[in-house]
Amino acid sequence: MAHQPQRGGGGNDRNRRDNRNAPVDGPESDIVEKLVHINRVAATVKGGRRFSFAALMVVGDGKGRVGFGHGKAREVPEAIRKATEEAKKTMIRVPLRENRTLHHDGNGRWGAGKIMMRAAPPGTGVIAGGPMRAVLETLGVQDVVGKSTGSSNPYNMIRATFEALKVQSSPRQVASKRGKKVADLMGRRNDGASAPEAIEG
């Protein structure tokens, strides 16, 4: 009888390949990391050129927290590691409506980068491109419409997106500032959302 080759090794290798992007165990196991841009810089020195790399990373937990960072190193993996560490240290919390979209429209600007974001009904999806899409996906937004009208520089777009997210506020936050109840603010809402749904986030 012919001996059949053992398939266990191949399956294990396949599982290891499939789990490369899986979250690691620990307190930061739910952090999602996205590489937005890598730039190669060449410095002319005596004897030739010296190359270094700059990485731009976006991290988030998909539940309303997101951050970005950039790192420079002689090797790409080290630049990505530095950028990821910086992004985790600078994470901000953004209130989300129904845990799927923004509470209101927002505009952001940084340098020549200009972006616009609008809340969207369920089923719209993330209509945005480039660095803005990476930020919104790691933030946990499921329905939003975004548009960039300025510079396409990824660093400016990322910072402009964060400027727009920083001014996001939930009805609960607005009510606390005005000294009113959330129900009073939500009485005139005409987009079909009930007050309990809007309070979330």
PDB file of C-alpha atoms in Angstrom:
ATOM      1  CA  MET A   1       0.000   0.000   0.000  1.00  0.00           C
ATOM      2  CA  ALA A   2       1.380   3.379  -1.025  1.00  0.00           C
ATOM      3  CA  HIS A   3       2.260   5.702   1.796  1.00  0.00           C
ATOM      4  CA  GLN A   4       0.167   8.896   1.773  1.00  0.00           C
ATOM      5  CA  PRO A   5       2.005  12.127   2.552  1.00  0.00           C
ATOM      6  CA  GLN A   6       1.140  13.724   5.859  1.00  0.00           C
ATOM      7  CA  ARG A   7      -0.841  16.946   5.491  1.00  0.00           C
ATOM      8  CA  GLY A   8      -0.493  18.252   8.981  1.00  0.00           C
ATOM      9  CA  GLY A   9       2.507  20.452   8.274  1.00  0.00           C
ATOM     10  CA  GLY A  10       0.911  22.248   5.354  1.00  0.00           C
ATOM     11  CA  GLY A  11      -2.232  22.957   7.352  1.00  0.00           C
ATOM     12  CA  ASN A  12      -0.229  24.428  10.184  1.00  0.00           C
ATOM     13  CA  ASP A  13       1.695  26.641   7.790  1.00  0.00           C
ATOM     14  CA  ARG A  14      -1.562  27.775   6.236  1.00  0.00           C
ATOM     15  CA  ASN A  15      -2.995  28.608   9.653  1.00  0.00           C
ATOM     16  CA  ARG A  16       0.103  30.575  10.542  1.00  0.00           C
ATOM     17  CA  ARG A  17      -0.172  32.561   7.325  1.00  0.00           C
ATOM     18  CA  ASP A  18      -3.872  33.263   7.950  1.00  0.00           C
ATOM     19  CA  ASN A  19      -3.156  34.444  11.489  1.00  0.00           C
ATOM     20  CA  ARG A  20      -0.444  36.947  10.596  1.00  0.00           C
ATOM     21  CA  ASN A  21      -2.902  39.853  10.806  1.00  0.00           C
ATOM     22  CA  ALA A  22      -4.874  38.438  13.723  1.00  0.00           C
ATOM     23  CA  PRO A  23      -4.850  40.550  16.910  1.00  0.00           C
ATOM     24  CA  VAL A  24      -2.372  39.464  19.547  1.00  0.00           C
ATOM     25  CA  ASP A  25      -3.395  38.447  23.036  1.00  0.00           C
ATOM     26  CA  GLY A  26      -3.134  41.021  25.767  1.00  0.00           C
ATOM     27  CA  PRO A  27      -4.590  44.371  26.765  1.00  0.00           C
ATOM     28  CA  GLU A  28      -4.114  45.738  23.231  1.00  0.00           C
ATOM     29  CA  SER A  29      -5.471  42.669  21.443  1.00  0.00           C
ATOM     30  CA  ASP A  30      -8.341  44.653  19.901  1.00  0.00           C
ATOM     31  CA  ILE A  31      -6.090  47.282  18.306  1.00  0.00           C
ATOM     32  CA  VAL A  32      -6.271  47.430  14.507  1.00  0.00           C
ATOM     33  CA  GLU A  33      -3.199  48.735  12.675  1.00  0.00           C
ATOM     34  CA  LYS A  34      -3.171  50.137   9.147  1.00  0.00           C
ATOM     35  CA  LEU A  35      -0.145  51.260   7.171  1.00  0.00           C
ATOM     36  CA  VAL A  36      -1.070  54.430   5.297  1.00  0.00           C
ATOM     37  CA  HIS A  37       2.156  55.505   3.604  1.00  0.00           C
ATOM     38  CA  ILE A  38       5.866  54.698   3.395  1.00  0.00           C
ATOM     39  CA  ASN A  39       8.338  57.241   2.086  1.00  0.00           C
ATOM     40  CA  ARG A  40      11.928  56.439   1.125  1.00  0.00           C
ATOM     41  CA  VAL A  41      14.439  59.198   1.724  1.00  0.00           C
ATOM     42  CA  ALA A  42      17.949  59.166   0.225  1.00  0.00           C
ATOM     43  CA  ALA A  43      20.737  61.214   1.732  1.00  0.00           C
ATOM     44  CA  THR A  44      23.859  61.658  -0.338  1.00  0.00           C
ATOM     45  CA  VAL A  45      26.954  61.030   1.788  1.00  0.00           C
ATOM     46  CA  LYS A  46      30.574  60.353   1.122  1.00  0.00           C
ATOM     47  CA  GLY A  47      30.739  57.021  -0.655  1.00  0.00           C
ATOM     48  CA  GLY A  48      27.209  56.931  -2.020  1.00  0.00           C
ATOM     49  CA  ARG A  49      23.627  57.281  -0.855  1.00  0.00           C
ATOM     50  CA  ARG A  50      22.164  56.412   2.512  1.00  0.00           C
ATOM     51  CA  PHE A  51      18.517  55.344   2.443  1.00  0.00           C
ATOM     52  CA  SER A  52      16.031  55.682   5.276  1.00  0.00           C
ATOM     53  CA  PHE A  53      12.297  55.100   5.488  1.00  0.00           C
ATOM     54  CA  ALA A  54       9.417  57.044   7.025  1.00  0.00           C
ATOM     55  CA  ALA A  55       6.164  55.224   7.854  1.00  0.00           C
ATOM     56  CA  LEU A  56       2.722  56.678   8.576  1.00  0.00           C
ATOM     57  CA  MET A  57       0.469  54.410  10.648  1.00  0.00           C
ATOM     58  CA  VAL A  58      -3.122  54.593  11.887  1.00  0.00           C
ATOM     59  CA  VAL A  59      -4.347  52.480  14.804  1.00  0.00           C
ATOM     60  CA  GLY A  60      -7.757  52.119  16.406  1.00  0.00           C
ATOM     61  CA  ASP A  61      -9.943  49.758  18.409  1.00  0.00           C
ATOM     62  CA  GLY A  62     -12.975  49.953  16.114  1.00  0.00           C
ATOM     63  CA  LYS A  63     -15.040  51.248  19.041  1.00  0.00           C
ATOM     64  CA  GLY A  64     -14.457  54.985  18.940  1.00  0.00           C
ATOM     65  CA  ARG A  65     -10.720  55.336  19.587  1.00  0.00           C
ATOM     66  CA  VAL A  66      -8.153  56.149  16.913  1.00  0.00           C
ATOM     67  CA  GLY A  67      -4.655  57.578  16.646  1.00  0.00           C
ATOM     68  CA  PHE A  68      -1.895  58.140  14.115  1.00  0.00           C
ATOM     69  CA  GLY A  69       1.870  58.326  14.220  1.00  0.00           C
ATOM     70  CA  HIS A  70       4.935  58.424  12.005  1.00  0.00           C
ATOM     71  CA  GLY A  71       8.354  56.922  12.483  1.00  0.00           C
ATOM     72  CA  LYS A  72      11.705  57.041  10.715  1.00  0.00           C
ATOM     73  CA  ALA A  73      14.369  54.345  10.613  1.00  0.00           C
ATOM     74  CA  ARG A  74      16.963  52.730   8.380  1.00  0.00           C
ATOM     75  CA  GLU A  75      14.699  49.710   7.878  1.00  0.00           C
ATOM     76  CA  VAL A  76      10.980  49.516   7.059  1.00  0.00           C
ATOM     77  CA  PRO A  77       9.941  47.215   9.959  1.00  0.00           C
ATOM     78  CA  GLU A  78      11.604  49.484  12.498  1.00  0.00           C
ATOM     79  CA  ALA A  79       9.950  52.574  10.997  1.00  0.00           C
ATOM     80  CA  ILE A  80       6.554  50.854  11.197  1.00  0.00           C
ATOM     81  CA  ARG A  81       7.178  49.845  14.816  1.00  0.00           C
ATOM     82  CA  LYS A  82       8.069  53.412  15.812  1.00  0.00           C
ATOM     83  CA  ALA A  83       5.027  54.810  14.014  1.00  0.00           C
ATOM     84  CA  THR A  84       2.723  52.275  15.661  1.00  0.00           C
ATOM     85  CA  GLU A  85       4.024  53.061  19.145  1.00  0.00           C
ATOM     86  CA  GLU A  86       3.525  56.788  18.599  1.00  0.00           C
ATOM     87  CA  ALA A  87       0.010  56.219  17.237  1.00  0.00           C
ATOM     88  CA  LYS A  88      -0.999  54.206  20.313  1.00  0.00           C
ATOM     89  CA  LYS A  89       0.207  57.005  22.597  1.00  0.00           C
ATOM     90  CA  THR A  90      -1.800  59.690  20.792  1.00  0.00           C
ATOM     91  CA  MET A  91      -5.170  57.939  20.478  1.00  0.00           C
ATOM     92  CA  ILE A  92      -8.292  60.068  20.883  1.00  0.00           C
ATOM     93  CA  ARG A  93     -11.888  59.073  21.627  1.00  0.00           C
ATOM     94  CA  VAL A  94     -14.629  60.086  19.201  1.00  0.00           C
ATOM     95  CA  PRO A  95     -18.341  59.706  20.079  1.00  0.00           C
ATOM     96  CA  LEU A  96     -20.217  57.578  17.550  1.00  0.00           C
ATOM     97  CA  ARG A  97     -23.932  57.569  16.882  1.00  0.00           C
ATOM     98  CA  GLU A  98     -25.425  54.086  17.229  1.00  0.00           C
ATOM     99  CA  ASN A  99     -21.819  52.804  17.135  1.00  0.00           C
ATOM    100  CA  ARG A 100     -21.822  53.079  13.333  1.00  0.00           C
ATOM    101  CA  THR A 101     -21.660  56.710  12.126  1.00  0.00           C
ATOM    102  CA  LEU A 102     -20.896  60.281  13.163  1.00  0.00           C
ATOM    103  CA  HIS A 103     -23.284  62.432  15.176  1.00  0.00           C
ATOM    104  CA  HIS A 104     -23.025  65.373  12.787  1.00  0.00           C
ATOM    105  CA  ASP A 105     -21.158  66.646   9.735  1.00  0.00           C
ATOM    106  CA  GLY A 106     -17.637  67.956  10.122  1.00  0.00           C
ATOM    107  CA  ASN A 107     -14.921  69.779   8.237  1.00  0.00           C
ATOM    108  CA  GLY A 108     -11.191  69.677   8.846  1.00  0.00           C
ATOM    109  CA  ARG A 109      -8.205  71.528   7.502  1.00  0.00           C
ATOM    110  CA  TRP A 110      -4.471  71.168   7.975  1.00  0.00           C
ATOM    111  CA  GLY A 111      -2.165  73.103   5.718  1.00  0.00           C
ATOM    112  CA  ALA A 112      -3.416  72.625   2.175  1.00  0.00           C
ATOM    113  CA  GLY A 113      -5.417  69.543   3.134  1.00  0.00           C
ATOM    114  CA  LYS A 114      -9.188  70.001   3.368  1.00  0.00           C
ATOM    115  CA  ILE A 115     -11.695  67.251   4.099  1.00  0.00           C
ATOM    116  CA  MET A 116     -15.437  67.021   4.643  1.00  0.00           C
ATOM    117  CA  MET A 117     -17.329  64.239   6.420  1.00  0.00           C
ATOM    118  CA  ARG A 118     -21.068  63.655   6.626  1.00  0.00           C
ATOM    119  CA  ALA A 119     -23.109  61.221   8.685  1.00  0.00           C
ATOM    120  CA  ALA A 120     -24.941  58.620   6.605  1.00  0.00           C
ATOM    121  CA  PRO A 121     -27.915  56.258   7.038  1.00  0.00           C
ATOM    122  CA  PRO A 122     -27.439  52.514   7.645  1.00  0.00           C
ATOM    123  CA  GLY A 123     -26.145  50.561   4.676  1.00  0.00           C
ATOM    124  CA  THR A 124     -24.211  53.424   3.117  1.00  0.00           C
ATOM    125  CA  GLY A 125     -20.786  52.073   3.985  1.00  0.00           C
ATOM    126  CA  VAL A 126     -17.540  54.013   4.182  1.00  0.00           C
ATOM    127  CA  ILE A 127     -17.439  56.251   1.121  1.00  0.00           C
ATOM    128  CA  ALA A 128     -13.988  57.744   1.438  1.00  0.00           C
ATOM    129  CA  GLY A 129     -10.617  57.130  -0.054  1.00  0.00           C
ATOM    130  CA  GLY A 130      -6.972  57.036   0.875  1.00  0.00           C
ATOM    131  CA  PRO A 131      -5.819  58.027   4.341  1.00  0.00           C
ATOM    132  CA  MET A 132      -9.281  59.245   5.387  1.00  0.00           C
ATOM    133  CA  ARG A 133     -10.729  55.790   4.816  1.00  0.00           C
ATOM    134  CA  ALA A 134      -8.031  54.174   6.951  1.00  0.00           C
ATOM    135  CA  VAL A 135      -8.831  56.524   9.843  1.00  0.00           C
ATOM    136  CA  LEU A 136     -12.594  55.973   9.647  1.00  0.00           C
ATOM    137  CA  GLU A 137     -12.315  52.189   9.379  1.00  0.00           C
ATOM    138  CA  THR A 138      -9.989  51.861  12.363  1.00  0.00           C
ATOM    139  CA  LEU A 139     -12.245  54.234  14.298  1.00  0.00           C
ATOM    140  CA  GLY A 140     -15.177  51.869  13.805  1.00  0.00           C
ATOM    141  CA  VAL A 141     -17.335  54.017  11.517  1.00  0.00           C
ATOM    142  CA  GLN A 142     -19.528  51.893   9.260  1.00  0.00           C
ATOM    143  CA  ASP A 143     -21.592  54.524   7.426  1.00  0.00           C
ATOM    144  CA  VAL A 144     -20.074  57.848   6.392  1.00  0.00           C
ATOM    145  CA  VAL A 145     -19.482  59.980   3.307  1.00  0.00           C
ATOM    146  CA  GLY A 146     -16.112  61.714   3.073  1.00  0.00           C
ATOM    147  CA  LYS A 147     -14.541  64.005   0.497  1.00  0.00           C
ATOM    148  CA  SER A 148     -11.091  65.511   0.148  1.00  0.00           C
ATOM    149  CA  THR A 149     -10.953  68.850  -1.672  1.00  0.00           C
ATOM    150  CA  GLY A 150      -7.405  69.945  -0.954  1.00  0.00           C
ATOM    151  CA  SER A 151      -3.938  68.479  -0.963  1.00  0.00           C
ATOM    152  CA  SER A 152      -3.542  64.739  -1.468  1.00  0.00           C
ATOM    153  CA  ASN A 153      -0.513  64.664   0.830  1.00  0.00           C
ATOM    154  CA  PRO A 154      -1.249  61.770   3.236  1.00  0.00           C
ATOM    155  CA  TYR A 155       0.162  63.608   6.254  1.00  0.00           C
ATOM    156  CA  ASN A 156      -2.057  66.649   5.646  1.00  0.00           C
ATOM    157  CA  MET A 157      -5.102  64.467   4.983  1.00  0.00           C
ATOM    158  CA  ILE A 158      -4.604  62.484   8.181  1.00  0.00           C
ATOM    159  CA  ARG A 159      -4.208  65.597  10.314  1.00  0.00           C
ATOM    160  CA  ALA A 160      -7.188  67.289   8.642  1.00  0.00           C
ATOM    161  CA  THR A 161      -9.311  64.210   9.339  1.00  0.00           C
ATOM    162  CA  PHE A 162      -8.322  64.262  13.001  1.00  0.00           C
ATOM    163  CA  GLU A 163      -9.115  67.963  13.225  1.00  0.00           C
ATOM    164  CA  ALA A 164     -12.633  67.179  12.008  1.00  0.00           C
ATOM    165  CA  LEU A 165     -13.006  64.260  14.441  1.00  0.00           C
ATOM    166  CA  LYS A 166     -11.853  66.293  17.441  1.00  0.00           C
ATOM    167  CA  VAL A 167     -14.855  68.627  17.152  1.00  0.00           C
ATOM    168  CA  GLN A 168     -17.366  65.770  17.093  1.00  0.00           C
ATOM    169  CA  SER A 169     -19.742  65.888  20.068  1.00  0.00           C
ATOM    170  CA  SER A 170     -22.631  63.714  21.183  1.00  0.00           C
ATOM    171  CA  PRO A 171     -26.051  64.995  22.348  1.00  0.00           C
ATOM    172  CA  ARG A 172     -25.092  64.038  25.888  1.00  0.00           C
ATOM    173  CA  GLN A 173     -22.025  66.286  25.783  1.00  0.00           C
ATOM    174  CA  VAL A 174     -23.988  69.187  24.298  1.00  0.00           C
ATOM    175  CA  ALA A 175     -26.739  68.788  26.890  1.00  0.00           C
ATOM    176  CA  SER A 176     -24.253  68.830  29.750  1.00  0.00           C
ATOM    177  CA  LYS A 177     -22.691  72.061  28.439  1.00  0.00           C
ATOM    178  CA  ARG A 178     -26.056  73.769  28.049  1.00  0.00           C
ATOM    179  CA  GLY A 179     -27.480  72.467  31.305  1.00  0.00           C
ATOM    180  CA  LYS A 180     -30.398  70.767  29.587  1.00  0.00           C
ATOM    181  CA  LYS A 181     -31.702  67.253  29.188  1.00  0.00           C
ATOM    182  CA  VAL A 182     -30.934  65.132  26.145  1.00  0.00           C
ATOM    183  CA  ALA A 183     -34.653  64.692  25.462  1.00  0.00           C
ATOM    184  CA  ASP A 184     -35.032  68.473  25.096  1.00  0.00           C
ATOM    185  CA  LEU A 185     -32.326  68.571  22.440  1.00  0.00           C
ATOM    186  CA  MET A 186     -33.624  65.534  20.581  1.00  0.00           C
ATOM    187  CA  GLY A 187     -37.220  66.749  20.411  1.00  0.00           C
ATOM    188  CA  ARG A 188     -36.651  68.602  17.134  1.00  0.00           C
ATOM    189  CA  ARG A 189     -34.567  65.917  15.454  1.00  0.00           C
ATOM    190  CA  ASN A 190     -36.021  65.082  12.072  1.00  0.00           C
ATOM    191  CA  ASP A 191     -33.715  62.328  10.747  1.00  0.00           C
ATOM    192  CA  GLY A 192     -35.712  59.478  12.232  1.00  0.00           C
ATOM    193  CA  ALA A 193     -33.362  58.627  15.114  1.00  0.00           C
ATOM    194  CA  SER A 194     -34.884  58.223  18.519  1.00  0.00           C
ATOM    195  CA  ALA A 195     -33.430  59.861  21.588  1.00  0.00           C
ATOM    196  CA  PRO A 196     -32.096  56.651  23.184  1.00  0.00           C
ATOM    197  CA  GLU A 197     -30.287  55.769  19.960  1.00  0.00           C
ATOM    198  CA  ALA A 198     -28.707  59.189  19.687  1.00  0.00           C
ATOM    199  CA  ILE A 199     -27.574  59.161  23.319  1.00  0.00           C
ATOM    200  CA  GLU A 200     -25.281  56.214  22.627  1.00  0.00           C
ATOM    201  CA  GLY A 201     -21.647  57.179  22.160  1.00  0.00           C
TER     202      GLY A 201
END
